[in-house]
Backbone as CSV, one residue per row, in Angstrom:
resi,resn,N_x,N_y,N_z,CA_x,CA_y,CA_z,C_x,C_y,C_z
1,MET,2.168,-9.697,110.915,2.353,-8.435,111.619,3.766,-8.391,112.189
2,THR,4.484,-7.365,111.890,5.862,-7.252,112.353,5.876,-6.658,113.748
3,THR,5.506,-7.447,114.714,5.510,-7.010,116.095,6.459,-7.868,116.892
4,PRO,7.013,-7.292,117.928,7.131,-5.870,118.141,8.273,-5.291,117.317
5,SER,8.572,-4.056,117.590,9.491,-3.272,116.790,10.616,-4.036,116.133
6,ALA,10.713,-3.887,114.810,11.824,-4.483,114.085,13.138,-3.890,114.543
7,GLN,13.101,-2.654,115.004,14.307,-2.045,115.559,14.431,-2.504,117.008
8,HIS,15.637,-2.888,117.420,15.782,-3.259,118.817,15.508,-2.037,119.685
9,PRO,14.963,-2.232,120.879,14.494,-1.105,121.684,15.621,-0.138,122.004
10,PRO,15.355,1.179,121.924,16.375,2.152,122.291,16.866,1.880,123.710
11,GLY,18.175,1.849,123.869,18.742,1.629,125.182,18.797,0.186,125.607
12,ALA,18.355,-0.739,124.754,18.394,-2.150,125.122,19.841,-2.572,125.344
13,ASP,20.069,-3.316,126.432,21.435,-3.717,126.721,21.861,-4.811,125.754
14,PRO,23.164,-4.917,125.455,23.634,-5.901,124.483,23.218,-7.332,124.777
15,PRO,23.256,-7.798,126.055,22.803,-9.177,126.289,21.354,-9.406,125.879
16,ALA,20.468,-8.425,126.168,19.066,-8.572,125.786,18.927,-8.600,124.273
17,ARG,19.654,-7.737,123.590,19.599,-7.702,122.133,20.138,-9.002,121.547
18,THR,21.218,-9.510,122.121,21.787,-10.763,121.639,20.813,-11.912,121.844
19,ALA,20.151,-11.941,122.998,19.182,-12.998,123.257,18.058,-12.972,122.230
20,ARG,17.582,-11.770,121.896,16.522,-11.660,120.893,17.019,-12.092,119.519
21,ALA,18.220,-11.697,119.173,18.761,-12.062,117.861,18.917,-13.564,117.732
22,HIS,19.327,-14.237,118.807,19.567,-15.675,118.751,18.287,-16.486,118.910
23,SER,17.223,-15.844,119.375,15.992,-16.575,119.669,15.385,-17.229,118.437
24,PHE,15.646,-16.666,117.251,15.035,-17.203,116.036,15.486,-18.630,115.740
25,ASN,16.683,-19.000,116.196,17.195,-20.327,115.878,16.370,-21.442,116.493
26,THR,15.607,-21.118,117.544,14.756,-22.130,118.166,13.404,-22.246,117.469
27,ALA,13.128,-21.331,116.545,11.817,-21.310,115.893,11.946,-21.169,114.381
28,ALA,13.015,-21.732,113.819,13.289,-21.528,112.395,12.182,-22.076,111.506
29,ALA,11.672,-23.269,111.828,10.617,-23.861,110.999,9.332,-23.039,111.081
30,GLN,8.996,-22.578,112.286,7.821,-21.724,112.470,7.983,-20.427,111.685
31,TYR,9.164,-19.861,111.731,9.482,-18.636,111.001,9.276,-18.848,109.502
32,ALA,9.865,-19.924,108.983,9.794,-20.190,107.538,8.363,-20.405,107.070
33,ALA,7.559,-21.058,107.898,6.206,-21.424,107.482,5.212,-20.280,107.560
34,ASN,5.467,-19.291,108.415,4.417,-18.319,108.711,4.771,-16.857,108.471
35,ARG,6.049,-16.535,108.358,6.415,-15.136,108.133,5.949,-14.659,106.756
36,PRO,5.631,-13.375,106.627,5.225,-12.848,105.328,6.400,-12.764,104.365
37,SER,6.067,-12.746,103.086,7.063,-12.608,102.026,7.206,-11.123,101.696
38,TYR,7.556,-10.816,100.450,7.704,-9.438,99.990,7.103,-9.323,98.593
39,PRO,6.504,-8.184,98.257,5.811,-8.039,96.977,6.771,-7.765,95.824
40,PRO,6.378,-8.122,94.601,7.227,-7.824,93.434,7.580,-6.347,93.314
41,ALA,6.668,-5.467,93.735,6.927,-4.026,93.622,8.146,-3.601,94.424
42,LEU,8.473,-4.326,95.495,9.674,-4.003,96.262,10.917,-4.180,95.409
43,PHE,10.983,-5.266,94.675,12.166,-5.540,93.868,12.223,-4.638,92.638
44,ASP,11.058,-4.224,92.156,11.036,-3.192,91.109,11.673,-1.905,91.635
45,ALA,11.331,-1.540,92.875,11.868,-0.316,93.469,13.371,-0.420,93.690
46,ILE,13.832,-1.602,94.093,15.273,-1.797,94.285,16.008,-1.604,92.965
47,GLU,15.509,-2.198,91.894,16.148,-2.038,90.583,16.134,-0.577,90.150
48,ASP,15.033,0.104,90.412,14.914,1.505,90.003,15.918,2.378,90.753
49,LEU,15.970,2.239,92.078,16.848,3.088,92.881,18.320,2.722,92.706
50,ALA,18.588,1.437,92.507,19.977,1.006,92.304,20.445,1.269,90.882
51,ASP,19.484,1.547,89.987,19.782,1.749,88.568,20.548,0.545,88.013
52,ARG,20.053,-0.639,88.386,20.705,-1.877,87.966,19.661,-2.993,87.952
53,PRO,19.572,-3.787,86.881,18.646,-4.920,86.893,19.155,-6.033,87.800
54,LEU,18.244,-6.719,88.449,18.651,-7.838,89.288,19.195,-9.019,88.481
55,PRO,18.630,-9.341,87.319,19.198,-10.459,86.553,20.678,-10.241,86.250
56,GLY,21.484,-11.206,86.669,22.917,-11.132,86.425,23.713,-10.385,87.468
57,SER,23.035,-9.684,88.383,23.758,-8.947,89.431,24.263,-9.909,90.495
58,ARG,25.448,-9.609,91.014,26.009,-10.378,92.117,25.466,-9.774,93.406
59,VAL,24.682,-10.571,94.151,23.979,-10.080,95.330,24.368,-10.924,96.538
60,ALA,24.621,-10.266,97.662,24.808,-10.947,98.939,23.659,-10.545,99.853
61,ASP,22.888,-11.530,100.316,21.748,-11.292,101.196,22.182,-11.612,102.622
62,ILE,22.302,-10.584,103.451,22.904,-10.722,104.773,21.813,-10.891,105.837
63,GLY,22.077,-11.782,106.794,21.048,-12.121,107.773,19.899,-12.796,107.069
64,ALA,20.239,-13.731,106.179,19.258,-14.318,105.260,18.191,-15.137,105.952
65,GLY,18.456,-15.572,107.179,17.451,-16.343,107.902,17.098,-17.630,107.179
66,THR,15.810,-17.864,107.004,15.350,-19.077,106.330,15.319,-18.916,104.814
67,GLY,15.650,-17.726,104.319,15.783,-17.543,102.882,14.596,-16.947,102.172
68,ILE,13.700,-16.281,102.896,12.511,-15.716,102.258,12.908,-14.708,101.184
69,ALA,13.758,-13.748,101.530,14.185,-12.750,100.553,15.179,-13.331,99.555
70,THR,16.051,-14.210,100.034,17.055,-14.808,99.144,16.390,-15.509,97.973
71,ALA,15.359,-16.281,98.262,14.663,-17.027,97.205,14.040,-16.092,96.181
72,LEU,13.500,-14.961,96.645,12.887,-14.008,95.724,13.935,-13.313,94.861
73,LEU,15.072,-12.977,95.452,16.165,-12.388,94.672,16.660,-13.371,93.618
74,HIS,16.791,-14.634,93.991,17.215,-15.681,93.055,16.200,-15.826,91.921
75,ALA,14.913,-15.794,92.274,13.856,-15.932,91.260,13.853,-14.763,90.284
76,ARG,14.322,-13.593,90.730,14.406,-12.430,89.841,15.631,-12.483,88.939
77,GLY,16.472,-13.513,89.098,17.616,-13.681,88.208,18.940,-13.247,88.782
78,ALA,18.976,-12.879,90.065,20.229,-12.462,90.678,21.112,-13.670,90.964
79,ASP,22.404,-13.451,90.899,23.394,-14.436,91.334,23.615,-14.175,92.813
80,VAL,22.900,-14.901,93.665,22.805,-14.518,95.069,23.519,-15.500,95.991
81,LEU,24.191,-14.932,96.967,24.840,-15.673,98.038,24.198,-15.238,99.345
82,ALA,23.858,-16.205,100.202,23.266,-15.891,101.496,24.336,-15.917,102.585
83,VAL,24.203,-15.006,103.546,25.077,-14.959,104.724,24.170,-14.985,105.950
84,GLU,24.399,-15.943,106.855,23.529,-16.117,108.019,24.347,-16.624,109.207
85,PRO,24.202,-15.998,110.376,24.999,-16.427,111.531,24.416,-17.586,112.334
86,GLY,23.101,-17.812,112.271,22.457,-18.749,113.190,22.413,-20.180,112.709
87,ASP,22.685,-21.118,113.612,22.659,-22.542,113.273,21.286,-22.987,112.790
88,GLY,20.251,-22.662,113.584,18.916,-23.131,113.255,18.394,-22.540,111.961
89,MET,18.617,-21.258,111.770,18.138,-20.602,110.554,18.883,-21.122,109.331
90,ALA,20.210,-21.302,109.452,20.990,-21.803,108.329,20.572,-23.213,107.959
91,ALA,20.271,-24.042,108.952,19.827,-25.411,108.672,18.494,-25.406,107.937
92,GLN,17.578,-24.535,108.368,16.285,-24.433,107.682,16.480,-23.933,106.252
93,PHE,17.365,-22.972,106.074,17.678,-22.443,104.739,18.143,-23.581,103.822
94,ARG,19.091,-24.364,104.303,19.657,-25.428,103.466,18.616,-26.486,103.108
95,SER,17.669,-26.714,104.011,16.663,-27.739,103.736,15.662,-27.306,102.680
96,THR,15.428,-25.995,102.574,14.441,-25.501,101.615,15.063,-24.933,100.341
97,LEU,16.315,-24.490,100.434,16.979,-23.873,99.276,18.361,-24.508,99.062
98,PRO,18.393,-25.802,98.778,19.686,-26.501,98.712,20.583,-26.036,97.569
99,ASP,20.003,-25.370,96.575,20.792,-24.981,95.407,21.359,-23.561,95.509
100,ILE,21.039,-22.855,96.583,21.561,-21.497,96.758,22.658,-21.542,97.820
101,PRO,23.845,-21.021,97.519,24.942,-21.087,98.484,24.685,-20.216,99.703
102,ILE,25.110,-20.721,100.861,24.992,-19.972,102.104,26.275,-20.140,102.895
103,VAL,26.758,-19.045,103.467,27.952,-19.071,104.311,27.603,-18.448,105.644
104,ARG,28.381,-18.755,106.661,28.130,-18.241,107.998,28.855,-16.916,108.179
105,GLY,28.196,-15.971,108.800,28.806,-14.681,109.031,27.775,-13.654,109.442
106,THR,28.245,-12.459,109.765,27.375,-11.358,110.163,27.720,-10.112,109.369
107,GLY,26.828,-9.138,109.421,27.073,-7.875,108.745,28.201,-7.074,109.347
108,ASP,28.553,-7.380,110.591,29.642,-6.659,111.245,31.016,-7.148,110.799
109,ASP,31.062,-8.327,110.207,32.329,-8.919,109.764,32.016,-9.831,108.576
110,LEU,31.784,-9.233,107.434,31.296,-9.975,106.274,32.361,-10.923,105.722
111,PRO,31.992,-12.171,105.450,32.926,-13.141,104.877,33.004,-13.007,103.358
112,LEU,33.238,-11.776,102.894,33.217,-11.455,101.472,34.457,-10.638,101.123
113,ALA,34.913,-10.806,99.882,36.091,-10.082,99.413,35.759,-8.621,99.142
114,ASP,36.773,-7.794,99.120,36.606,-6.386,98.784,36.012,-6.239,97.387
115,ALA,35.114,-5.269,97.239,34.537,-4.921,95.926,34.077,-6.157,95.164
116,SER,33.294,-7.016,95.844,32.927,-8.298,95.236,31.457,-8.432,94.872
117,VAL,30.593,-7.496,95.314,29.163,-7.628,95.031,28.600,-6.325,94.474
118,ASP,27.546,-6.487,93.653,26.845,-5.326,93.097,25.788,-4.787,94.058
119,LEU,25.205,-5.694,94.841,24.100,-5.317,95.717,24.213,-6.100,97.019
120,LEU,24.085,-5.369,98.114,24.089,-5.962,99.448,22.700,-5.734,100.024
121,THR,22.029,-6.814,100.457,20.652,-6.683,100.921,20.517,-7.162,102.363
122,TYR,19.650,-6.475,103.093,19.292,-6.847,104.465,17.776,-6.803,104.562
123,ALA,17.128,-7.950,104.618,15.683,-8.021,104.786,15.381,-8.307,106.253
124,GLN,14.826,-7.336,106.955,14.498,-7.482,108.377,15.738,-7.748,109.233
125,ALA,16.924,-7.336,108.808,18.128,-7.787,109.507,19.100,-6.677,109.896
126,TRP,19.027,-5.507,109.283,20.026,-4.470,109.538,20.037,-4.046,111.002
127,HIS,18.891,-4.059,111.663,18.809,-3.603,113.051,19.552,-4.514,114.024
128,TRP,19.941,-5.701,113.571,20.720,-6.578,114.451,22.222,-6.299,114.338
129,THR,22.611,-5.421,113.448,24.035,-5.133,113.273,24.485,-4.011,114.200
130,ASP,25.793,-3.883,114.338,26.415,-2.703,114.941,26.756,-1.792,113.767
131,GLN,25.964,-0.741,113.562,26.108,0.070,112.352,27.496,0.679,112.216
132,SER,28.186,0.918,113.326,29.529,1.489,113.235,30.499,0.520,112.558
133,ARG,30.163,-0.758,112.577,30.977,-1.765,111.893,30.346,-2.177,110.563
134,ALA,29.011,-2.262,110.529,28.333,-2.766,109.339,28.413,-1.803,108.161
135,VAL,28.386,-0.485,108.435,28.486,0.480,107.334,29.837,0.377,106.630
136,PRO,30.978,0.417,107.351,32.262,0.247,106.656,32.389,-1.089,105.940
137,GLU,31.826,-2.135,106.524,31.882,-3.440,105.872,31.084,-3.433,104.565
138,ALA,29.923,-2.789,104.580,29.130,-2.693,103.351,29.901,-1.944,102.275
139,LEU,30.510,-0.836,102.652,31.274,-0.051,101.682,32.494,-0.826,101.176
140,ARG,33.059,-1.668,102.006,34.223,-2.459,101.600,33.880,-3.490,100.528
141,VAL,32.752,-4.180,100.696,32.463,-5.311,99.807,31.700,-4.893,98.545
142,LEU,31.119,-3.689,98.538,30.377,-3.251,97.361,31.331,-2.768,96.262
143,ARG,30.987,-3.129,95.050,31.735,-2.634,93.899,31.386,-1.164,93.655
144,PRO,32.240,-0.430,92.922,31.874,0.941,92.544,30.532,0.958,91.819
145,GLY,29.661,1.849,92.218,28.332,1.907,91.627,27.370,0.888,92.192
146,GLY,27.788,0.164,93.236,26.918,-0.824,93.874,25.923,-0.155,94.811
147,ALA,25.121,-0.983,95.479,24.078,-0.423,96.338,23.845,-1.299,97.561
148,LEU,23.479,-0.633,98.650,23.064,-1.280,99.890,21.569,-1.068,100.029
149,ALA,20.810,-2.168,100.143,19.351,-2.093,100.256,18.914,-2.726,101.575
150,LEU,18.195,-1.943,102.371,17.662,-2.402,103.651,16.148,-2.296,103.588
151,TRP,15.445,-3.319,104.078,13.994,-3.182,104.098,13.367,-3.965,105.240
152,TRP,12.158,-3.491,105.608,11.382,-4.076,106.699,9.908,-4.103,106.311
153,ASN,9.237,-5.225,106.580,7.784,-5.253,106.600,7.337,-4.603,107.906
154,THR,6.579,-3.515,107.830,6.074,-2.856,109.035,4.553,-2.865,109.016
155,ASP,3.959,-2.915,110.195,2.510,-2.965,110.300,1.858,-1.695,109.761
156,ALA,0.778,-1.855,109.025,-0.008,-0.711,108.549,-0.944,-0.285,109.675
157,LEU,-0.457,0.584,110.538,-1.186,0.928,111.761,-2.383,1.840,111.514
158,ASP,-2.582,2.256,110.264,-3.797,3.003,109.942,-4.975,2.073,109.691
159,VAL,-4.727,0.760,109.647,-5.801,-0.234,109.522,-6.318,-0.517,110.930
160,PRO,-7.609,-0.286,111.197,-8.101,-0.326,112.583,-7.795,-1.615,113.338
161,TRP,-8.039,-2.771,112.743,-7.835,-4.001,113.514,-6.357,-4.223,113.840
162,ILE,-5.465,-3.759,112.949,-4.034,-3.897,113.203,-3.608,-2.965,114.329
163,ALA,-4.149,-1.748,114.329,-3.836,-0.801,115.412,-4.334,-1.330,116.752
164,GLU,-5.519,-1.919,116.768,-6.061,-2.465,118.021,-5.208,-3.628,118.520
165,SER,-4.786,-4.486,117.607,-3.932,-5.613,117.983,-2.591,-5.119,118.509
166,ALA,-2.044,-4.089,117.865,-0.766,-3.534,118.315,-0.881,-2.957,119.719
167,THR,-2.010,-2.325,120.025,-2.224,-1.784,121.365,-2.245,-2.905,122.397
168,ARG,-2.917,-4.005,122.072,-2.954,-5.141,123.000,-1.558,-5.735,123.194
169,THR,-0.797,-5.824,122.101,0.564,-6.357,122.189,1.429,-5.458,123.058
170,ALA,1.320,-4.155,122.851,2.113,-3.203,123.637,1.772,-3.310,125.116
171,ARG,0.499,-3.454,125.423,0.066,-3.544,126.815,0.584,-4.829,127.472
172,HIS,0.584,-5.926,126.743,0.967,-7.226,127.302,2.479,-7.361,127.442
173,PHE,3.221,-6.829,126.456,4.664,-7.051,126.434,5.487,-5.801,126.766
174,GLY,4.819,-4.647,126.930,5.548,-3.444,127.282,6.441,-2.927,126.178
175,VAL,5.971,-2.994,124.929,6.754,-2.519,123.791,5.963,-1.440,123.059
176,ASP,6.687,-0.606,122.339,6.073,0.481,121.575,6.060,0.087,120.105
177,ILE,4.921,-0.424,119.638,4.832,-0.899,118.263,5.006,0.247,117.273
178,SER,4.462,1.414,117.595,4.528,2.532,116.656,5.955,3.026,116.462
179,ALA,6.857,2.687,117.406,8.253,3.116,117.271,8.925,2.483,116.064
180,GLU,8.373,1.356,115.609,8.991,0.639,114.497,9.175,1.535,113.269
181,LYS,8.100,2.163,112.846,8.207,3.008,111.652,9.036,4.257,111.920
182,ARG,8.925,4.808,113.129,9.721,6.001,113.446,11.214,5.689,113.379
183,ASN,11.579,4.464,113.741,12.995,4.096,113.809,13.573,3.658,112.474
184,VAL,12.729,3.470,111.465,13.230,3.075,110.147,13.465,4.346,109.342
185,ASN,14.666,4.890,109.486,15.013,6.109,108.776,16.515,6.143,108.559
186,ALA,16.959,7.084,107.748,18.371,7.136,107.363,19.277,7.371,108.567
187,ARG,18.843,8.212,109.491,19.708,8.514,110.643,19.911,7.274,111.510
188,ALA,18.831,6.496,111.724,18.960,5.281,112.518,19.764,4.221,111.782
189,ALA,19.589,4.166,110.466,20.295,3.153,109.681,21.784,3.426,109.604
190,ASP,22.166,4.702,109.551,23.584,5.064,109.469,23.830,6.318,110.291
191,PRO,24.062,6.161,111.594,24.284,7.336,112.456,25.485,8.175,112.034
192,THR,26.417,7.581,111.276,27.605,8.331,110.850,27.309,9.269,109.683
193,GLY,26.222,9.031,108.968,25.879,9.862,107.828,26.732,9.625,106.594
194,ARG,27.435,8.492,106.551,28.295,8.217,105.397,27.494,7.777,104.176
195,LEU,26.293,7.288,104.392,25.473,6.780,103.298,24.327,7.742,103.002
196,ASP,24.014,7.878,101.735,22.936,8.770,101.301,21.748,7.901,100.898
197,PHE,20.846,7.660,101.846,19.728,6.752,101.600,18.565,7.458,100.910
198,THR,17.930,6.734,100.003,16.631,7.111,99.457,15.601,6.143,100.030
199,ARG,14.443,6.670,100.375,13.404,5.856,101.018,12.215,5.653,100.087
200,ARG,11.718,4.437,100.039,10.475,4.117,99.340,9.604,3.273,100.259
201,THR,8.301,3.405,100.134,7.356,2.589,100.889,6.428,1.871,99.916
202,VAL,6.279,0.581,100.111,5.421,-0.247,99.255,4.390,-0.932,100.141
203,ARG,3.106,-0.650,99.907,2.044,-1.308,100.675,1.595,-2.584,99.956
204,TRP,1.352,-3.608,100.766,0.851,-4.863,100.211,0.114,-5.608,101.322
205,SER,-0.558,-6.693,100.967,-1.303,-7.446,101.962,-1.329,-8.921,101.605
206,ARG,-1.669,-9.721,102.580,-1.890,-11.151,102.335,-3.059,-11.609,103.198
207,ARG,-3.874,-12.509,102.642,-5.034,-13.058,103.355,-4.665,-14.444,103.854
208,ILE,-4.733,-14.644,105.160,-4.274,-15.894,105.761,-5.209,-16.310,106.895
209,PRO,-5.178,-17.597,107.270,-5.960,-18.030,108.434,-5.480,-17.356,109.723
210,VAL,-6.393,-17.197,110.652,-6.051,-16.607,111.945,-4.896,-17.347,112.599
211,ASP,-4.908,-18.665,112.526,-3.851,-19.432,113.187,-2.487,-19.196,112.545
212,THR,-2.446,-18.955,111.240,-1.179,-18.612,110.587,-0.704,-17.249,111.064
213,HIS,-1.640,-16.320,111.185,-1.302,-14.996,111.698,-0.718,-15.087,113.108
214,LEU,-1.328,-15.893,113.951,-0.841,-16.033,115.328,0.527,-16.710,115.356
215,ALA,0.738,-17.685,114.469,2.052,-18.332,114.400,3.106,-17.358,113.903
216,ASN,2.719,-16.468,113.014,3.622,-15.408,112.563,4.004,-14.523,113.752
217,LEU,3.007,-14.082,114.512,3.296,-13.267,115.697,4.270,-13.988,116.626
218,GLY,3.991,-15.244,116.874,4.789,-16.008,117.823,6.215,-16.251,117.396
219,SER,6.519,-15.993,116.108,7.888,-16.192,115.620,8.756,-14.962,115.805
220,HIS,8.206,-13.877,116.362,8.984,-12.659,116.567,9.748,-12.726,117.886
221,SER,10.873,-12.036,117.907,11.832,-12.220,118.998,11.250,-11.896,120.368
222,VAL,10.437,-10.859,120.476,9.939,-10.492,121.799,9.030,-11.577,122.361
223,PHE,8.311,-12.290,121.493,7.491,-13.404,121.941,8.375,-14.580,122.349
224,LEU,9.425,-14.814,121.571,10.284,-15.972,121.799,11.067,-15.865,123.108
225,VAL,11.402,-14.653,123.526,12.218,-14.508,124.739,11.381,-14.281,125.997
226,HIS,10.068,-14.138,125.858,9.244,-13.865,127.035,8.768,-15.125,127.742
227,GLY,9.045,-16.273,127.185,8.628,-17.516,127.831,7.322,-18.030,127.273
228,GLU,7.187,-19.348,127.231,6.037,-19.983,126.589,4.717,-19.613,127.259
229,GLU,4.687,-19.589,128.594,3.420,-19.342,129.284,2.916,-17.925,129.023
230,HIS,3.806,-16.954,129.117,3.425,-15.556,128.892,2.945,-15.353,127.463
231,THR,3.673,-15.944,126.509,3.299,-15.806,125.099,2.011,-16.551,124.791
232,ALA,1.879,-17.767,125.312,0.693,-18.571,125.028,-0.576,-17.901,125.534
233,SER,-0.503,-17.272,126.703,-1.697,-16.617,127.243,-2.114,-15.452,126.351
234,PHE,-1.131,-14.704,125.856,-1.459,-13.591,124.960,-2.067,-14.106,123.661
235,LEU,-1.455,-15.120,123.052,-1.936,-15.618,121.766,-3.334,-16.217,121.887
236,ALA,-3.644,-16.848,123.014,-4.989,-17.389,123.214,-6.022,-16.270,123.281
237,GLU,-5.703,-15.209,124.027,-6.615,-14.070,124.101,-6.735,-13.374,122.751
238,GLU,-5.609,-13.252,122.041,-5.616,-12.587,120.739,-6.462,-13.371,119.747
239,ARG,-6.409,-14.693,119.826,-7.214,-15.527,118.928,-8.703,-15.238,119.122
240,GLU,-9.141,-15.081,120.369,-10.547,-14.769,120.639,-10.933,-13.410,120.069
241,HIS,-10.068,-12.400,120.248,-10.326,-11.077,119.677,-10.481,-11.157,118.161
242,LEU,-9.564,-11.871,117.515,-9.551,-11.913,116.053,-10.736,-12.685,115.499
243,LEU,-11.125,-13.755,116.153,-12.253,-14.535,115.648,-13.571,-13.779,115.809
244,ARG,-13.638,-12.894,116.803,-14.828,-12.039,116.899,-14.849,-11.024,115.751
245,ALA,-13.677,-10.523,115.390,-13.598,-9.541,114.304,-13.675,-10.193,112.935
246,PHE,-13.180,-11.438,112.829,-13.132,-12.156,111.549,-13.727,-13.544,111.728
247,PRO,-15.070,-13.618,111.773,-15.720,-14.904,112.053,-15.473,-15.976,110.999
248,ASP,-15.027,-15.585,109.799,-14.710,-16.600,108.789,-13.340,-17.222,109.015
249,GLY,-12.589,-16.691,110.000,-11.313,-17.291,110.355,-10.138,-16.836,109.515
250,TYR,-10.307,-15.778,108.695,-9.217,-15.262,107.854,-8.996,-13.783,108.133
251,VAL,-7.735,-13.379,108.151,-7.401,-11.970,108.330,-6.607,-11.480,107.118
252,ASP,-6.744,-10.199,106.863,-5.943,-9.553,105.824,-4.829,-8.770,106.512
253,GLU,-3.634,-9.364,106.581,-2.482,-8.649,107.107,-2.070,-7.585,106.085
254,VAL,-1.907,-6.360,106.534,-1.520,-5.264,105.647,-0.172,-4.727,106.117
255,TYR,0.758,-4.621,105.175,2.118,-4.192,105.484,2.515,-2.992,104.636
256,ASP,3.375,-2.161,105.221,4.146,-1.182,104.471,5.593,-1.648,104.506
257,VAL,6.119,-2.049,103.348,7.537,-2.371,103.287,8.294,-1.053,103.166
258,ILE,9.152,-0.779,104.131,9.978,0.416,104.078,11.353,0.024,103.556
259,LEU,11.727,0.624,102.442,12.997,0.358,101.768,13.912,1.570,101.906
260,LEU,15.128,1.331,102.343,16.185,2.349,102.330,17.296,1.836,101.426
261,LEU,17.677,2.634,100.444,18.725,2.206,99.515,19.740,3.325,99.314
262,ALA,21.001,2.945,99.405,22.093,3.900,99.202,23.053,3.335,98.166
263,ARG,23.470,4.177,97.232,24.425,3.764,96.188,25.826,4.239,96.541
264,THR,26.812,3.474,96.084,28.203,3.880,96.242,28.651,4.614,94.983
265,PRO,29.655,5.471,95.082,30.128,6.193,93.886,30.593,5.223,92.810
266,ALA,30.295,5.538,91.558,30.718,4.677,90.439,32.212,4.822,90.201
């Protein structure tokens, strides 16, 4: 479950946003072990909208984290380079994907040459950028006819148990879970309007143990910055709720992957 909002809260002060962005480095192994992946249909949609096959394409995956999306892009045949700013996440990446190159950097100041990549990807990461800097940087490094692809796993809030869990999370942590999908749109992604995004949504699910689901929740930034005691009390209560709803101990997490893709002029 992508809780709370993948988009940083409207009006959040920069120190709070920075603290949330850096919090993942303390939980990189937990993140790698429990976060959801992405379905093949997402990469089909990227190829369709970009009008370019992934095999042989030069791809830079920005904010690569532990490499969940990077590994999938590599498996599809892309020539992929990862860019990641965090020490902990980069170390986890190198331990699991030693054969894929990774460099340190951010979307606001890409360590890439002009017109050097066919596809620039951000999986769960664009919201950590300063779009006024990240948009020009994306346009700088993309080749003519290249594409910028942004995507997020978002909770399927039309599924009753997910909506109920989101309500409990919002009550405990003071966050608006439903804002996540509202904030994933072209205007939020590029306030300048320089990019012409096309949007696709891909629904998928995974069946996992309750404890894996809870570890996934606990790897999100709002949990990581609220302190162990506050988070632990919520996760203990949430475990009781879920085991009453799923006595076999397994939940079906349901996601809508929201994809925004913009092409550059050929």
